[in-house]
mmCIF file of C-alpha atoms in Angstrom:
data_model
loop_
_atom_site.group_PDB
_atom_site.id
_atom_site.type_symbol
_atom_site.label_atom_id
_atom_site.label_comp_id
_atom_site.label_asym_id
_atom_site.label_seq_id
_atom_site.Cartn_x
_atom_site.Cartn_y
_atom_site.Cartn_z
ATOM 1 C CA MET P 1 0.000 0.000 0.000
ATOM 2 C CA VAL P 2 2.845 2.393 0.914
ATOM 3 C CA ARG P 3 4.660 1.597 -2.324
ATOM 4 C CA ARG P 4 1.458 2.224 -4.288
ATOM 5 C CA ASN P 5 0.889 5.600 -2.609
ATOM 6 C CA THR P 6 4.521 6.531 -3.253
ATOM 7 C CA LEU P 7 4.149 5.620 -6.933
ATOM 8 C CA VAL P 8 0.974 7.720 -7.210
ATOM 9 C CA ALA P 9 2.753 10.672 -5.590
ATOM 10 C CA VAL P 10 5.669 10.364 -8.003
ATOM 11 C CA VAL P 11 3.304 10.262 -10.992
ATOM 12 C CA VAL P 12 1.453 13.355 -9.737
ATOM 13 C CA ILE P 13 4.696 15.268 -9.204
ATOM 14 C CA LEU P 14 6.028 14.311 -12.651
ATOM 15 C CA THR P 15 2.739 15.348 -14.272
ATOM 16 C CA MET P 16 2.777 18.706 -12.528
ATOM 17 C CA TYR P 17 6.397 19.260 -13.532
ATOM 18 C CA LEU P 18 5.591 18.410 -17.164
ATOM 19 C CA LEU P 19 2.659 20.846 -17.217
ATOM 20 C CA TYR P 20 4.813 23.557 -15.627
ATOM 21 C CA THR P 21 7.567 22.972 -18.198
ATOM 22 C CA ILE P 22 5.093 23.248 -21.072
ATOM 23 C CA TYR P 23 3.689 26.446 -19.531
ATOM 24 C CA GLU P 24 7.137 27.961 -19.068
ATOM 25 C CA TYR P 25 8.220 26.970 -22.593
ATOM 26 C CA HIS P 26 5.114 28.549 -24.069
ATOM 27 C CA PHE P 27 5.644 31.757 -22.094
ATOM 28 C CA ALA P 28 9.358 31.916 -22.928
ATOM 29 C CA ALA P 29 8.581 31.454 -26.603
ATOM 30 C CA GLU P 30 6.214 34.413 -26.424
ATOM 31 C CA THR P 31 8.875 36.649 -24.908
ATOM 32 C CA THR P 32 11.176 36.163 -27.905
ATOM 33 C CA SER P 33 8.638 37.770 -30.243
ATOM 34 C CA THR P 34 9.000 41.349 -31.433
ATOM 35 C CA GLU P 35 6.529 42.506 -28.774
ATOM 36 C CA ARG P 36 8.324 41.696 -25.511
ATOM 37 C CA SER P 37 5.988 41.280 -22.559
ATOM 38 C CA ASN P 38 6.766 42.238 -18.978
ATOM 39 C CA TRP P 39 5.652 38.948 -17.440
ATOM 40 C CA GLY P 40 9.093 38.585 -15.878
ATOM 41 C CA LEU P 41 8.242 41.429 -13.489
ATOM 42 C CA HIS P 42 5.777 39.159 -11.754
ATOM 43 C CA ARG P 43 7.944 36.069 -11.386
ATOM 44 C CA VAL P 44 8.366 34.705 -7.900
ATOM 45 C CA VAL P 45 11.830 35.178 -6.399
ATOM 46 C CA PRO P 46 13.305 34.462 -2.943
ATOM 47 C CA ASP P 47 13.784 37.353 -0.531
ATOM 48 C CA GLU P 48 16.653 37.744 1.975
ATOM 49 C CA ASP P 49 15.104 35.118 4.255
ATOM 50 C CA GLY P 50 14.515 32.664 1.452
ATOM 51 C CA ASP P 51 10.754 33.251 1.417
ATOM 52 C CA LEU P 52 9.072 33.493 -1.976
ATOM 53 C CA ARG P 53 7.728 36.888 -2.981
ATOM 54 C CA THR P 54 6.570 38.412 -6.271
ATOM 55 C CA TRP P 55 8.837 40.765 -8.158
ATOM 56 C CA ASP P 56 6.485 43.710 -7.532
ATOM 57 C CA GLU P 57 6.669 43.061 -3.788
ATOM 58 C CA ILE P 58 10.451 43.195 -3.927
ATOM 59 C CA SER P 59 10.700 46.203 -6.265
ATOM 60 C CA HIS P 60 8.329 48.338 -4.133
ATOM 61 C CA ILE P 61 7.453 50.726 -6.971
ATOM 62 C CA SER P 62 4.055 49.433 -8.131
ATOM 63 C CA ALA P 63 2.117 52.278 -6.444
ATOM 64 C CA CYS P 64 4.207 55.270 -7.581
ATOM 65 C CA ARG P 65 3.727 57.543 -10.583
ATOM 66 C CA ALA P 66 6.395 57.710 -13.283
ATOM 67 C CA ARG P 67 8.409 60.916 -13.410
ATOM 68 C CA THR P 68 9.153 62.353 -16.833
ATOM 69 C CA ASN P 69 11.383 65.398 -16.279
ATOM 70 C CA ILE P 70 15.057 64.493 -16.225
ATOM 71 C CA ALA P 71 18.353 66.143 -17.201
ATOM 72 C CA LEU P 72 21.530 64.135 -17.771
ATOM 73 C CA LEU P 73 24.989 65.653 -17.512
ATOM 74 C CA LYS P 74 26.473 63.514 -20.267
ATOM 75 C CA VAL P 75 30.175 63.310 -19.404
ATOM 76 C CA HIS P 76 32.464 62.236 -22.249
ATOM 77 C CA LYS P 77 33.884 58.688 -22.184
ATOM 78 C CA ALA P 78 32.147 57.766 -18.926
ATOM 79 C CA GLY P 79 29.519 55.310 -20.146
ATOM 80 C CA SER P 80 27.148 58.213 -20.724
ATOM 81 C CA THR P 81 26.135 57.228 -24.272
ATOM 82 C CA SER P 82 24.466 54.046 -22.997
ATOM 83 C CA LEU P 83 22.546 56.083 -20.421
ATOM 84 C CA ALA P 84 21.635 58.790 -22.925
ATOM 85 C CA ASN P 85 20.253 56.132 -25.266
ATOM 86 C CA ILE P 86 17.977 54.876 -22.473
ATOM 87 C CA LEU P 87 16.686 58.394 -21.879
ATOM 88 C CA CYS P 88 16.234 59.093 -25.584
ATOM 89 C CA ARG P 89 14.190 55.933 -26.015
ATOM 90 C CA TYR P 90 12.038 56.719 -22.978
ATOM 91 C CA GLY P 91 11.354 60.249 -24.173
ATOM 92 C CA ASP P 92 10.750 59.048 -27.731
ATOM 93 C CA LYS P 93 8.295 56.393 -26.552
ATOM 94 C CA HIS P 94 6.344 58.842 -24.365
ATOM 95 C CA ASN P 95 6.549 61.819 -26.760
ATOM 96 C CA LEU P 96 8.439 63.982 -24.281
ATOM 97 C CA LYS P 97 10.008 67.300 -25.238
ATOM 98 C CA PHE P 98 13.799 67.156 -25.653
ATOM 99 C CA VAL P 99 16.381 69.887 -25.230
ATOM 100 C CA LEU P 100 18.088 69.595 -28.624
ATOM 101 C CA PRO P 101 21.046 71.384 -30.232
ATOM 102 C CA LYS P 102 20.459 73.608 -33.229
ATOM 103 C CA THR P 103 23.222 71.776 -35.073
ATOM 104 C CA GLY P 104 24.753 68.342 -34.637
ATOM 105 C CA HIS P 105 24.199 66.298 -31.480
ATOM 106 C CA ILE P 106 26.244 68.306 -28.929
ATOM 107 C CA ILE P 107 25.054 71.438 -27.093
ATOM 108 C CA SER P 108 27.645 74.213 -26.780
ATOM 109 C CA TRP P 109 30.469 71.877 -25.643
ATOM 110 C CA PRO P 110 33.317 72.524 -24.866
ATOM 111 C CA LYS P 111 31.675 75.794 -23.812
ATOM 112 C CA ARG P 112 29.056 75.668 -21.095
ATOM 113 C CA PHE P 113 25.372 75.098 -21.849
ATOM 114 C CA SER P 114 23.809 78.105 -23.576
ATOM 115 C CA LEU P 115 20.179 78.763 -24.448
ATOM 116 C CA SER P 116 21.319 80.300 -27.743
ATOM 117 C CA ASN P 117 22.491 76.877 -28.949
ATOM 118 C CA ILE P 118 19.232 74.939 -28.520
ATOM 119 C CA LEU P 119 16.060 74.702 -30.584
ATOM 120 C CA PRO P 120 13.390 76.829 -28.848
ATOM 121 C CA SER P 121 10.249 75.061 -27.675
ATOM 122 C CA GLU P 122 7.011 76.952 -27.046
ATOM 123 C CA THR P 123 5.713 74.084 -24.899
ATOM 124 C CA GLY P 124 8.786 73.720 -22.691
ATOM 125 C CA TYR P 125 11.089 70.759 -22.163
ATOM 126 C CA ASN P 126 11.109 67.452 -20.279
ATOM 127 C CA LEU P 127 14.410 65.856 -21.067
ATOM 128 C CA LEU P 128 18.094 66.647 -21.634
ATOM 129 C CA ALA P 129 20.262 63.760 -22.845
ATOM 130 C CA HIS P 130 22.932 65.275 -25.106
ATOM 131 C CA HIS P 131 26.515 66.287 -24.406
ATOM 132 C CA THR P 132 26.873 69.643 -22.706
ATOM 133 C CA ARG P 133 28.604 71.280 -19.754
ATOM 134 C CA PHE P 134 26.499 72.132 -16.742
ATOM 135 C CA SER P 135 25.141 75.646 -16.357
ATOM 136 C CA ASP P 136 22.616 77.289 -14.064
ATOM 137 C CA SER P 137 20.805 78.442 -17.193
ATOM 138 C CA LEU P 138 19.331 74.940 -17.388
ATOM 139 C CA TYR P 139 17.082 75.868 -14.481
ATOM 140 C CA ALA P 140 15.478 78.531 -16.660
ATOM 141 C CA ILE P 141 14.066 75.978 -19.114
ATOM 142 C CA MET P 142 13.665 72.727 -17.163
ATOM 143 C CA PRO P 143 10.602 72.169 -14.934
ATOM 144 C CA PRO P 144 11.074 72.684 -11.173
ATOM 145 C CA ASP P 145 10.674 68.964 -10.452
ATOM 146 C CA THR P 146 13.393 67.919 -12.921
ATOM 147 C CA VAL P 147 15.661 65.114 -11.719
ATOM 148 C CA TYR P 148 19.312 65.978 -12.421
ATOM 149 C CA VAL P 149 21.534 62.972 -13.056
ATOM 150 C CA GLY P 150 25.290 62.820 -13.641
ATOM 151 C CA ILE P 151 27.776 60.062 -14.390
ATOM 152 C CA LEU P 152 31.427 59.475 -13.473
ATOM 153 C CA ARG P 153 34.004 56.872 -14.404
ATOM 154 C CA ASN P 154 37.291 55.758 -12.868
ATOM 155 C CA PRO P 155 39.531 58.753 -13.726
ATOM 156 C CA VAL P 156 42.364 56.641 -15.140
ATOM 157 C CA ALA P 157 40.106 54.651 -17.468
ATOM 158 C CA GLN P 158 38.180 57.764 -18.489
ATOM 159 C CA PHE P 159 41.291 59.829 -19.237
ATOM 160 C CA GLU P 160 42.903 57.034 -21.264
ATOM 161 C CA SER P 161 39.714 56.637 -23.289
ATOM 162 C CA LEU P 162 39.344 60.372 -23.830
ATOM 163 C CA PHE P 163 43.001 60.808 -24.839
ATOM 164 C CA GLN P 164 42.593 58.091 -27.459
ATOM 165 C CA TYR P 165 39.144 59.112 -28.690
ATOM 166 C CA MET P 166 39.946 62.839 -28.958
ATOM 167 C CA ASN P 167 43.339 62.160 -30.498
ATOM 168 C CA GLY P 168 45.574 63.678 -27.862
ATOM 169 C CA ALA P 169 48.563 62.254 -29.703
ATOM 170 C CA ASN P 170 47.826 64.446 -32.713
ATOM 171 C CA LYS P 171 46.853 67.529 -30.692
ATOM 172 C CA PHE P 172 50.094 67.467 -28.703
ATOM 173 C CA LYS P 173 52.249 66.282 -31.643
ATOM 174 C CA LEU P 174 53.026 62.903 -30.104
ATOM 175 C CA THR P 175 51.937 60.689 -32.993
ATOM 176 C CA ASP P 176 55.475 59.301 -33.340
ATOM 177 C CA GLN P 177 55.047 57.736 -29.881
ATOM 178 C CA GLY P 178 52.346 55.334 -31.059
ATOM 179 C CA GLN P 179 50.855 53.362 -28.168
ATOM 180 C CA ASP P 180 53.118 55.301 -25.776
ATOM 181 C CA SER P 181 51.656 58.729 -26.671
ATOM 182 C CA LEU P 182 49.679 58.971 -23.433
ATOM 183 C CA ASP P 183 52.746 58.037 -21.405
ATOM 184 C CA ALA P 184 54.762 60.675 -23.262
ATOM 185 C CA PHE P 185 52.113 63.305 -22.499
ATOM 186 C CA MET P 186 52.055 62.357 -18.831
ATOM 187 C CA GLN P 187 55.844 62.592 -18.518
ATOM 188 C CA ASP P 188 55.419 66.365 -18.432
ATOM 189 C CA PRO P 189 51.739 67.343 -18.887
ATOM 190 C CA GLY P 190 52.427 70.897 -17.705
ATOM 191 C CA ARG P 191 54.372 71.385 -20.902
ATOM 192 C CA TYR P 192 51.120 71.098 -22.846
ATOM 193 C CA VAL P 193 48.451 72.289 -20.389
ATOM 194 C CA ALA P 194 48.744 74.843 -17.581
ATOM 195 C CA SER P 195 48.181 73.223 -14.182
ATOM 196 C CA ASN P 196 45.333 75.619 -13.299
ATOM 197 C CA GLU P 197 43.747 75.682 -16.778
ATOM 198 C CA MET P 198 40.075 74.726 -17.116
ATOM 199 C CA THR P 199 40.240 72.221 -19.974
ATOM 200 C CA VAL P 200 39.107 68.791 -21.049
ATOM 201 C CA TRP P 201 42.764 67.701 -20.941
ATOM 202 C CA LYS P 202 42.932 68.018 -17.155
ATOM 203 C CA ASN P 203 40.123 66.848 -14.863
ATOM 204 C CA PRO P 204 37.799 66.341 -17.857
ATOM 205 C CA GLN P 205 34.922 65.069 -15.724
ATOM 206 C CA ALA P 206 35.030 67.994 -13.315
ATOM 207 C CA PHE P 207 35.266 70.181 -16.427
ATOM 208 C CA ASP P 208 31.696 69.176 -17.311
ATOM 209 C CA PHE P 209 30.355 69.521 -13.746
ATOM 210 C CA VAL P 210 31.707 73.012 -12.992
ATOM 211 C CA ASP P 211 29.458 75.946 -13.841
ATOM 212 C CA SER P 212 32.430 78.257 -14.435
ATOM 213 C CA ASP P 213 35.534 78.655 -16.549
ATOM 214 C CA ARG P 214 37.509 80.343 -13.792
ATOM 215 C CA VAL P 215 37.736 77.679 -11.084
ATOM 216 C CA ASP P 216 41.218 76.532 -10.091
ATOM 217 C CA LEU P 217 40.758 72.784 -9.692
ATOM 218 C CA SER P 218 44.306 72.411 -8.419
ATOM 219 C CA ASP P 219 43.019 73.950 -5.176
ATOM 220 C CA ASP P 220 41.471 71.465 -2.710
ATOM 221 C CA ALA P 221 39.132 74.107 -1.300
ATOM 222 C CA ALA P 222 37.728 74.655 -4.799
ATOM 223 C CA ILE P 223 37.306 70.894 -5.195
ATOM 224 C CA ASP P 224 35.459 70.743 -1.858
ATOM 225 C CA GLU P 225 33.097 73.418 -3.171
ATOM 226 C CA LEU P 226 32.628 71.546 -6.456
ATOM 227 C CA ILE P 227 31.720 68.320 -4.635
ATOM 228 C CA ALA P 228 29.272 70.098 -2.325
ATOM 229 C CA ASP P 229 27.715 71.883 -5.295
ATOM 230 C CA ALA P 230 27.318 68.635 -7.268
ATOM 231 C CA GLU P 231 25.867 66.928 -4.196
ATOM 232 C CA ALA P 232 23.231 69.635 -3.947
ATOM 233 C CA ARG P 233 22.359 69.761 -7.657
ATOM 234 C CA PHE P 234 22.282 66.083 -8.665
ATOM 235 C CA GLU P 235 19.815 63.607 -7.198
ATOM 236 C CA LEU P 236 21.840 60.704 -8.557
ATOM 237 C CA VAL P 237 25.366 60.384 -9.905
ATOM 238 C CA PHE P 238 26.003 57.136 -11.770
ATOM 239 C CA ILE P 239 29.274 55.289 -11.361
ATOM 240 C CA ALA P 240 30.142 53.703 -14.705
ATOM 241 C CA GLU P 241 31.783 50.657 -13.106
ATOM 242 C CA TYR P 242 28.469 49.964 -11.329
ATOM 243 C CA PHE P 243 26.193 51.001 -14.149
ATOM 244 C CA ASP P 244 23.486 48.397 -13.527
ATOM 245 C CA GLU P 245 23.287 49.157 -9.808
ATOM 246 C CA SER P 246 23.014 52.848 -10.684
ATOM 247 C CA LEU P 247 20.219 52.025 -13.147
ATOM 248 C CA ILE P 248 18.221 50.254 -10.448
ATOM 249 C CA LEU P 249 18.466 53.334 -8.237
ATOM 250 C CA LEU P 250 17.340 55.455 -11.205
ATOM 251 C CA ARG P 251 14.445 53.093 -11.795
ATOM 252 C CA HIS P 252 13.155 53.637 -8.279
ATOM 253 C CA LEU P 253 13.872 57.352 -8.369
ATOM 254 C CA MET P 254 11.880 57.759 -11.586
ATOM 255 C CA CYS P 255 9.332 54.977 -11.007
ATOM 256 C CA TRP P 256 10.097 53.418 -14.393
ATOM 257 C CA ASP P 257 9.604 49.873 -15.607
ATOM 258 C CA VAL P 258 12.522 47.432 -15.909
ATOM 259 C CA ASP P 259 12.157 47.305 -19.690
ATOM 260 C CA ASP P 260 12.533 51.088 -19.828
ATOM 261 C CA LEU P 261 16.134 50.517 -18.702
ATOM 262 C CA ILE P 262 17.197 47.777 -21.102
ATOM 263 C CA TYR P 263 20.367 48.766 -22.948
ATOM 264 C CA PHE P 264 23.261 47.515 -25.031
ATOM 265 C CA THR P 265 26.624 49.037 -24.159
ATOM 266 C CA MET P 266 27.377 51.879 -26.563
ATOM 267 C CA ASN P 267 30.766 53.284 -27.637
ATOM 268 C CA SER P 268 32.784 50.473 -26.066
ATOM 269 C CA ARG P 269 36.161 49.670 -27.645
ATOM 270 C CA GLY P 270 37.760 46.396 -28.581
ATOM 271 C CA ILE P 271 40.988 45.399 -26.844
ATOM 272 C CA GLU P 272 43.014 46.815 -29.748
ATOM 273 C CA GLY P 273 41.608 50.285 -29.117
ATOM 274 C CA HIS P 274 43.081 50.687 -25.623
ATOM 275 C CA LEU P 275 46.358 52.430 -24.837
ATOM 276 C CA HIS P 276 48.731 50.621 -22.480
ATOM 277 C CA VAL P 277 48.645 51.959 -18.900
ATOM 278 C CA THR P 278 51.441 50.848 -16.571
ATOM 279 C CA PRO P 279 51.138 51.115 -12.759
ATOM 280 C CA ASP P 280 53.427 54.155 -12.854
ATOM 281 C CA LEU P 281 51.350 55.831 -15.568
ATOM 282 C CA HIS P 282 48.219 55.009 -13.591
ATOM 283 C CA GLU P 283 49.487 57.012 -10.609
ATOM 284 C CA ARG P 284 50.577 59.956 -12.764
ATOM 285 C CA ILE P 285 47.141 60.135 -14.402
ATOM 286 C CA LEU P 286 45.497 60.171 -10.976
ATOM 287 C CA ALA P 287 47.780 62.931 -9.745
ATOM 288 C CA TRP P 288 47.167 65.037 -12.880
ATOM 289 C CA ASN P 289 43.396 64.532 -12.557
ATOM 290 C CA HIS P 290 43.232 65.086 -8.813
ATOM 291 C CA ALA P 291 39.832 66.822 -8.892
ATOM 292 C CA ASP P 292 38.327 63.993 -10.952
ATOM 293 C CA ASP P 293 39.803 61.475 -8.518
ATOM 294 C CA ARG P 294 38.217 63.201 -5.533
ATOM 295 C CA LEU P 295 34.893 63.677 -7.321
ATOM 296 C CA TYR P 296 34.842 60.009 -8.301
ATOM 297 C CA ARG P 297 35.785 58.765 -4.825
ATOM 298 C CA HIS P 298 33.097 60.879 -3.196
ATOM 299 C CA PHE P 299 30.259 59.777 -5.442
ATOM 300 C CA ASN P 300 31.413 56.162 -5.498
ATOM 301 C CA ALA P 301 31.126 56.181 -1.700
ATOM 302 C CA THR P 302 27.749 57.926 -1.983
ATOM 303 C CA LEU P 303 26.491 55.305 -4.427
ATOM 304 C CA TRP P 304 27.463 52.435 -2.142
ATOM 305 C CA ALA P 305 25.852 54.117 0.843
ATOM 306 C CA ARG P 306 22.624 54.255 -1.154
ATOM 307 C CA ILE P 307 22.991 50.625 -2.203
ATOM 308 C CA ARG P 308 23.398 49.565 1.439
ATOM 309 C CA LYS P 309 20.279 51.534 2.332
ATOM 310 C CA PHE P 310 18.445 49.973 -0.614
ATOM 311 C CA GLY P 311 19.487 46.488 0.545
ATOM 312 C CA ALA P 312 22.286 44.400 -0.903
ATOM 313 C CA ALA P 313 20.158 41.288 -1.511
ATOM 314 C CA ARG P 314 17.351 43.342 -3.006
ATOM 315 C CA MET P 315 19.834 45.128 -5.278
ATOM 316 C CA SER P 316 21.392 41.841 -6.352
ATOM 317 C CA ALA P 317 17.969 40.425 -7.237
ATOM 318 C CA GLU P 318 16.980 43.473 -9.282
ATOM 319 C CA VAL P 319 20.317 43.643 -11.107
ATOM 320 C CA SER P 320 20.071 39.940 -11.957
ATOM 321 C CA HIS P 321 16.575 40.461 -13.323
ATOM 322 C CA LEU P 322 17.685 43.462 -15.378
ATOM 323 C CA ARG P 323 20.583 41.505 -16.866
ATOM 324 C CA TRP P 324 18.285 38.615 -17.681
ATOM 325 C CA ARG P 325 15.985 40.964 -19.570
ATOM 326 C CA ILE P 326 18.964 42.469 -21.413
ATOM 327 C CA GLY P 327 20.055 38.964 -22.384
ATOM 328 C CA GLU P 328 16.604 38.152 -23.749
ATOM 329 C CA TRP P 329 16.562 41.314 -25.851
ATOM 330 C CA ALA P 330 20.110 40.660 -27.068
ATOM 331 C CA LYS P 331 19.163 37.193 -28.330
ATOM 332 C CA PHE P 332 16.319 38.704 -30.314
ATOM 333 C CA CYS P 333 18.000 41.900 -31.551
ATOM 334 C CA ILE P 334 21.726 41.341 -32.014
ATOM 335 C CA ALA P 335 23.339 39.402 -34.849
ATOM 336 C CA GLU P 336 26.886 40.678 -34.327
ATOM 337 C CA LYS P 337 29.006 43.131 -32.330
ATOM 338 C CA SER P 338 31.912 44.426 -34.381
ATOM 339 C CA ASP P 339 34.013 47.485 -35.224
ATOM 340 C CA ASN P 340 33.176 46.922 -38.888
ATOM 341 C CA VAL P 341 29.364 47.034 -39.096
ATOM 342 C CA ALA P 342 28.229 47.834 -42.636
ATOM 343 C CA ASP P 343 24.951 49.658 -41.908
ATOM 344 C CA ARG P 344 25.834 53.380 -41.963
ATOM 345 C CA TYR P 345 22.880 54.248 -39.733
ATOM 346 C CA LEU P 346 24.054 51.879 -37.007
ATOM 347 C CA LYS P 347 27.824 52.237 -37.292
ATOM 348 C CA LEU P 348 29.285 54.211 -34.396
ATOM 349 C CA ALA P 349 32.013 56.777 -34.975
ATOM 350 C CA ASN P 350 35.464 55.175 -34.861
ATOM 351 C CA PRO P 351 37.956 58.053 -34.648
ATOM 352 C CA ASN P 352 41.685 57.402 -34.603
ATOM 353 C CA ASN P 353 41.149 53.690 -35.184
ATOM 354 C CA SER P 354 39.727 53.311 -31.671
ATOM 355 C CA HIS P 355 37.995 50.029 -32.595
ATOM 356 C CA VAL P 356 34.634 51.263 -31.299
ATOM 357 C CA MET P 357 32.146 48.412 -31.425
ATOM 358 C CA SER P 358 28.791 48.714 -33.213
ATOM 359 C CA TYR P 359 25.877 46.292 -33.488
ATOM 360 C CA ALA P 360 24.423 44.504 -36.501
ATOM 361 C CA LEU P 361 20.789 43.525 -36.056
ATOM 362 C CA THR P 362 19.067 40.239 -36.813
ATOM 363 C CA ALA P 363 16.471 40.183 -39.579
ATOM 364 C CA GLU P 364 13.659 40.500 -37.025
ATOM 365 C CA GLY P 365 15.578 42.983 -34.906
ATOM 366 C CA GLY P 366 16.076 45.285 -37.877
ATOM 367 C CA LYS P 367 12.306 45.684 -38.166
ATOM 368 C CA ASN P 368 11.776 46.197 -34.453
ATOM 369 C CA ALA P 369 11.472 49.787 -33.231
ATOM 370 C CA THR P 370 13.071 49.114 -29.857
ATOM 371 C CA CYS P 371 15.983 47.050 -31.216
ATOM 372 C CA PHE P 372 16.843 49.718 -33.768
ATOM 373 C CA ARG P 373 16.715 52.530 -31.224
ATOM 374 C CA MET P 374 18.877 50.614 -28.747
ATOM 375 C CA VAL P 375 21.814 50.499 -31.155
ATOM 376 C CA VAL P 376 21.489 53.655 -33.254
ATOM 377 C CA PRO P 377 24.305 56.207 -32.643
ATOM 378 C CA GLU P 378 23.351 59.486 -30.972
ATOM 379 C CA ARG P 379 24.517 61.428 -34.049
ATOM 380 C CA ASN P 380 21.664 59.707 -35.934
ATOM 381 C CA TYR P 381 19.136 59.708 -33.075
ATOM 382 C CA ALA P 382 19.421 63.493 -32.612
ATOM 383 C CA PRO P 383 18.280 64.449 -36.156
ATOM 384 C CA TYR P 384 15.385 61.991 -35.881
ATOM 385 C CA LEU P 385 14.247 63.646 -32.635
ATOM 386 C CA LYS P 386 14.591 67.098 -34.242
ATOM 387 C CA TRP P 387 12.392 65.920 -37.110
ATOM 388 C CA LYS P 388 9.832 64.421 -34.744
ATOM 389 C CA GLN P 389 9.719 67.392 -32.350
ATOM 390 C CA PHE P 390 10.498 70.392 -34.570
ATOM 391 C CA ASN P 391 9.848 69.139 -38.128
ATOM 392 C CA VAL P 392 13.491 69.618 -39.058
ATOM 393 C CA PRO P 393 14.016 67.812 -42.410
ATOM 394 C CA PHE P 394 15.310 64.270 -41.944
ATOM 395 C CA ALA P 395 15.423 61.956 -44.948
ATOM 396 C CA PRO P 396 15.619 59.144 -45.508
ATOM 397 C CA ASN P 397 14.176 58.144 -42.141
ATOM 398 C CA PRO P 398 15.479 54.670 -41.208
ATOM 399 C CA PHE P 399 13.682 54.492 -37.843
ATOM 400 C CA PRO P 400 10.976 51.801 -37.628
ATOM 401 C CA PRO P 401 7.770 53.406 -36.312
ATOM 402 C CA LEU P 402 7.143 52.926 -32.612
ATOM 403 C CA SER P 403 3.672 51.619 -33.417
ATOM 404 C CA GLY P 404 5.446 48.679 -35.055
ATOM 405 C CA LYS P 405 7.084 47.440 -31.862
#
């Protein structure tokens, strides 16, 4: 009798498992279609005590209202293009009003933000996502409840990337040094740039944060003031090395959906595109970019304080879910990641043979509005947004309509 009951129990369990597998397979198959559902938000996951809870219970944002006014300080070579693409897609999807440059895809830079360099909007603005330097004049056009967001990257990695991307070797006549051009510059940087000069070639990240051209960032008191000022102005400063964790904090700050934050890394370089940085060069770069180093250390500590308050296990669960969603989109959208993509609309700029990687889309992904927008370079997204918002001529228009998602 016991053996019979055991056999019945085994049969029941196997039947239930088979039905569950069929259900999961059917659901998973649906999520690989061009119209991705958000069913994953409601999956059951373990909490810190191992108890099962729904994703909405863990994320704690189901009752809030999405915020739509946001301004990004898009710092060069700090992972900001990936973040800007997220914001552009969100604003595009919800028909928000962008702050857009009159020409190109950069606003005023390397000068500070200026109202004279943007397309005027009679109905105001919701969103800033293009390269500029911070200025108080932003407050004159952005709504009072605007969320100001910045981004920082490890100063050594950021400066190496910037030096390569902006062709420091050519600017400072060091092309004969090849891969050692950055090292040659750092042997005596004061020969090329004055130590108290406000320039992208010294403390380039602080350069974008400072609302002045007359601050001496070699002075620690001035750096203290810069940090305090940034702390007061920006509700969130991303750390590029912890981009996904920063995104989760943004998600809760803005009350956005997980799929609003899906991204593919933009403007990343292949191994061949990196300049060699020795331990000695590493220390010299840090010393030269002292203000950037302090700014980065401060906001890195601030980020981790917020993560601890958020909850480490909760953060880990949300980051894992985000990465899973990114993986699902990647399988559907991406055919190849290469520095030699043929499609001129999708090929990222590759100055100075930096081996910047672009994405080729699958046949289905090429027809999908979200896939296309996730990989299109900002230099091509900007004219599309100008056409959509201000009727600036833009032809041919390669963007799949959002209604076709």
